[in-house]
């Protein structure tokens, strides 16, 4: 395939589009309906676990990974899904606090921030009490929960979330 043709094809595949339309177009294919807004692309939404993959692989290799015949993960240091989710929420709280401080809305939204903080605290308590979470690496799981707890303590102190 000539390089120019390949570049054009790649550009079409990687073209930006509205996520809602692209995701709904897969249903249009399934039910033999017309595409929304006549955009003939289908979006593939990889989800947050995409960060654990770093290579471009064939469909066959991906299928082999899914069925456990091969491993294409970047590393073995993936956090448990609950830890990853907890860290996303802590980052979101930090972003809200920083933005509200910059815009002068910190006092106005304090109740919301305190509630968000308390929900994260309750989540950590819930995670630490689950008996079947991270059976194989419970020590690391608990250590990461402790780290998240310390980070929340720092935010609480810094932004007076009591």
Tab-separated table of C-alpha atoms in Angstrom:
chain	number	residue	atom	x	y	z
A	1	UNK	CA	0.000	0.000	0.000
A	2	UNK	CA	1.509	3.374	-0.989
A	3	UNK	CA	2.466	5.621	1.928
A	4	UNK	CA	0.059	8.390	0.911
A	5	UNK	CA	-2.900	6.007	0.749
A	6	UNK	CA	-1.960	4.570	4.137
A	7	UNK	CA	-1.745	8.060	5.693
A	8	UNK	CA	-5.171	8.974	4.295
A	9	UNK	CA	-6.721	5.744	5.583
A	10	UNK	CA	-5.117	6.233	9.013
A	11	UNK	CA	-6.357	9.835	9.183
A	12	UNK	CA	-9.920	8.673	8.435
A	13	UNK	CA	-9.764	5.980	11.124
A	14	UNK	CA	-8.352	8.351	13.723
A	15	UNK	CA	-10.546	11.309	12.789
A	16	UNK	CA	-12.215	13.107	15.685
A	17	UNK	CA	-15.950	12.847	16.070
A	18	UNK	CA	-18.714	13.317	18.567
A	19	UNK	CA	-18.460	10.498	21.096
A	20	UNK	CA	-22.245	10.187	21.536
A	21	UNK	CA	-22.841	9.803	17.813
A	22	UNK	CA	-19.964	7.404	17.325
A	23	UNK	CA	-21.077	5.154	20.160
A	24	UNK	CA	-24.706	5.143	19.044
A	25	UNK	CA	-23.722	4.209	15.490
A	26	UNK	CA	-22.801	0.710	16.630
A	27	UNK	CA	-26.471	0.224	17.544
A	28	UNK	CA	-27.451	1.567	14.119
A	29	UNK	CA	-25.341	-1.151	12.505
A	30	UNK	CA	-26.816	-3.867	14.726
A	31	UNK	CA	-30.423	-2.851	14.063
A	32	UNK	CA	-29.823	-1.900	10.409
A	33	UNK	CA	-30.820	1.730	10.936
A	34	UNK	CA	-29.261	4.774	9.343
A	35	UNK	CA	-26.316	6.370	11.090
A	36	UNK	CA	-26.949	9.390	13.254
A	37	UNK	CA	-26.239	12.600	11.315
A	38	UNK	CA	-24.954	10.471	8.430
A	39	UNK	CA	-21.577	10.045	10.100
A	40	UNK	CA	-20.490	6.563	9.128
A	41	UNK	CA	-17.913	6.075	11.851
A	42	UNK	CA	-18.246	3.945	14.957
A	43	UNK	CA	-16.416	5.029	18.078
A	44	UNK	CA	-14.585	2.547	20.220
A	45	UNK	CA	-14.350	3.730	23.794
A	46	UNK	CA	-11.430	1.894	25.425
A	47	UNK	CA	-12.072	2.884	29.038
A	48	UNK	CA	-9.587	3.735	31.771
A	49	UNK	CA	-7.643	0.470	31.553
A	50	UNK	CA	-6.099	1.626	28.276
A	51	UNK	CA	-3.239	3.070	30.356
A	52	UNK	CA	-2.092	-0.485	31.081
A	53	UNK	CA	-1.369	-1.186	27.405
A	54	UNK	CA	1.464	0.418	25.458
A	55	UNK	CA	1.765	-1.513	22.186
A	56	UNK	CA	-0.216	-1.635	18.986
A	57	UNK	CA	-1.212	-5.268	18.503
A	58	UNK	CA	-3.215	-7.295	16.049
A	59	UNK	CA	-6.785	-8.329	16.719
A	60	UNK	CA	-5.591	-11.922	17.102
A	61	UNK	CA	-3.068	-10.905	19.772
A	62	UNK	CA	-5.750	-8.914	21.625
A	63	UNK	CA	-8.122	-11.889	21.512
A	64	UNK	CA	-5.315	-14.116	22.797
A	65	UNK	CA	-4.816	-11.663	25.672
A	66	UNK	CA	-8.528	-11.598	26.483
A	67	UNK	CA	-8.649	-15.401	26.618
A	68	UNK	CA	-5.456	-15.667	28.688
A	69	UNK	CA	-3.254	-17.216	26.000
A	70	UNK	CA	-0.818	-14.268	26.123
A	71	UNK	CA	-0.160	-11.192	28.235
A	72	UNK	CA	0.261	-7.815	26.553
A	73	UNK	CA	0.105	-5.606	29.646
A	74	UNK	CA	2.779	-2.945	30.011
A	75	UNK	CA	3.722	-3.917	33.539
A	76	UNK	CA	2.659	-5.767	36.634
A	77	UNK	CA	2.247	-2.698	38.814
A	78	UNK	CA	-1.419	-2.058	38.051
A	79	UNK	CA	-3.354	-0.903	41.083
A	80	UNK	CA	-6.518	-2.710	42.100
A	81	UNK	CA	-9.558	-1.262	40.307
A	82	UNK	CA	-10.954	0.131	43.579
A	83	UNK	CA	-7.658	1.920	44.278
A	84	UNK	CA	-7.560	3.323	40.745
A	85	UNK	CA	-11.155	4.556	41.093
A	86	UNK	CA	-10.464	6.050	44.528
A	87	UNK	CA	-7.461	7.948	43.152
A	88	UNK	CA	-9.553	9.294	40.277
A	89	UNK	CA	-12.072	10.672	42.778
A	90	UNK	CA	-9.343	12.181	44.965
A	91	UNK	CA	-7.853	13.870	41.891
A	92	UNK	CA	-11.309	15.178	41.010
A	93	UNK	CA	-11.736	16.619	44.510
A	94	UNK	CA	-8.314	18.300	44.229
A	95	UNK	CA	-9.269	19.818	40.881
A	96	UNK	CA	-12.560	21.137	42.271
A	97	UNK	CA	-10.803	22.661	45.286
A	98	UNK	CA	-8.091	24.304	43.179
A	99	UNK	CA	-10.599	25.677	40.688
A	100	UNK	CA	-12.888	27.002	43.415
A	101	UNK	CA	-9.951	28.643	45.179
A	102	UNK	CA	-8.888	30.335	41.932
A	103	UNK	CA	-12.404	31.575	41.174
A	104	UNK	CA	-13.205	32.619	44.736
A	105	UNK	CA	-15.942	29.979	45.093
A	106	UNK	CA	-14.289	27.944	47.862
A	107	UNK	CA	-16.534	29.189	50.680
A	108	UNK	CA	-19.659	29.003	48.538
A	109	UNK	CA	-19.033	25.328	47.658
A	110	UNK	CA	-17.579	24.238	50.993
A	111	UNK	CA	-20.584	22.090	51.923
A	112	UNK	CA	-20.296	20.198	48.641
A	113	UNK	CA	-16.549	19.671	49.147
A	114	UNK	CA	-17.016	18.427	52.701
A	115	UNK	CA	-19.690	15.983	51.539
A	116	UNK	CA	-17.441	14.731	48.717
A	117	UNK	CA	-14.554	14.353	51.186
A	118	UNK	CA	-16.727	12.408	53.655
A	119	UNK	CA	-17.964	10.111	50.898
A	120	UNK	CA	-14.349	9.323	49.985
A	121	UNK	CA	-13.567	8.637	53.646
A	122	UNK	CA	-16.554	6.282	53.849
A	123	UNK	CA	-15.395	4.585	50.654
A	124	UNK	CA	-11.969	3.919	52.164
A	125	UNK	CA	-13.607	2.413	55.250
A	126	UNK	CA	-15.808	0.258	53.047
A	127	UNK	CA	-12.880	-0.917	50.913
A	128	UNK	CA	-10.767	-1.751	53.956
A	129	UNK	CA	-13.568	-3.897	55.355
A	130	UNK	CA	-14.235	-5.995	52.273
A	131	UNK	CA	-12.942	-9.507	52.997
A	132	UNK	CA	-12.469	-10.671	49.417
A	133	UNK	CA	-10.792	-7.585	47.986
A	134	UNK	CA	-7.198	-8.092	46.914
A	135	UNK	CA	-6.797	-11.497	48.524
A	136	UNK	CA	-3.507	-12.075	46.762
A	137	UNK	CA	-1.977	-8.736	47.646
A	138	UNK	CA	-3.900	-7.458	50.641
A	139	UNK	CA	-0.854	-5.764	52.185
A	140	UNK	CA	-0.277	-3.561	49.134
A	141	UNK	CA	-3.998	-2.851	48.850
A	142	UNK	CA	-4.130	-1.662	52.482
A	143	UNK	CA	-0.962	0.379	52.040
A	144	UNK	CA	-2.500	2.156	49.019
A	145	UNK	CA	-5.676	2.802	51.017
A	146	UNK	CA	-3.515	4.339	53.754
A	147	UNK	CA	-1.789	6.535	51.157
A	148	UNK	CA	-5.150	7.712	49.852
A	149	UNK	CA	-6.251	8.417	53.404
A	150	UNK	CA	-3.145	10.524	54.060
A	151	UNK	CA	-3.748	12.441	50.846
A	152	UNK	CA	-7.307	13.157	51.974
A	153	UNK	CA	-6.003	14.287	55.379
A	154	UNK	CA	-3.692	16.739	53.616
A	155	UNK	CA	-6.566	18.102	51.535
A	156	UNK	CA	-8.727	18.374	54.629
A	157	UNK	CA	-6.041	20.348	56.434
A	158	UNK	CA	-5.179	22.523	53.425
A	159	UNK	CA	-8.804	23.413	52.594
A	160	UNK	CA	-10.342	23.099	56.075
A	161	UNK	CA	-12.778	20.301	55.189
A	162	UNK	CA	-13.904	19.608	58.759
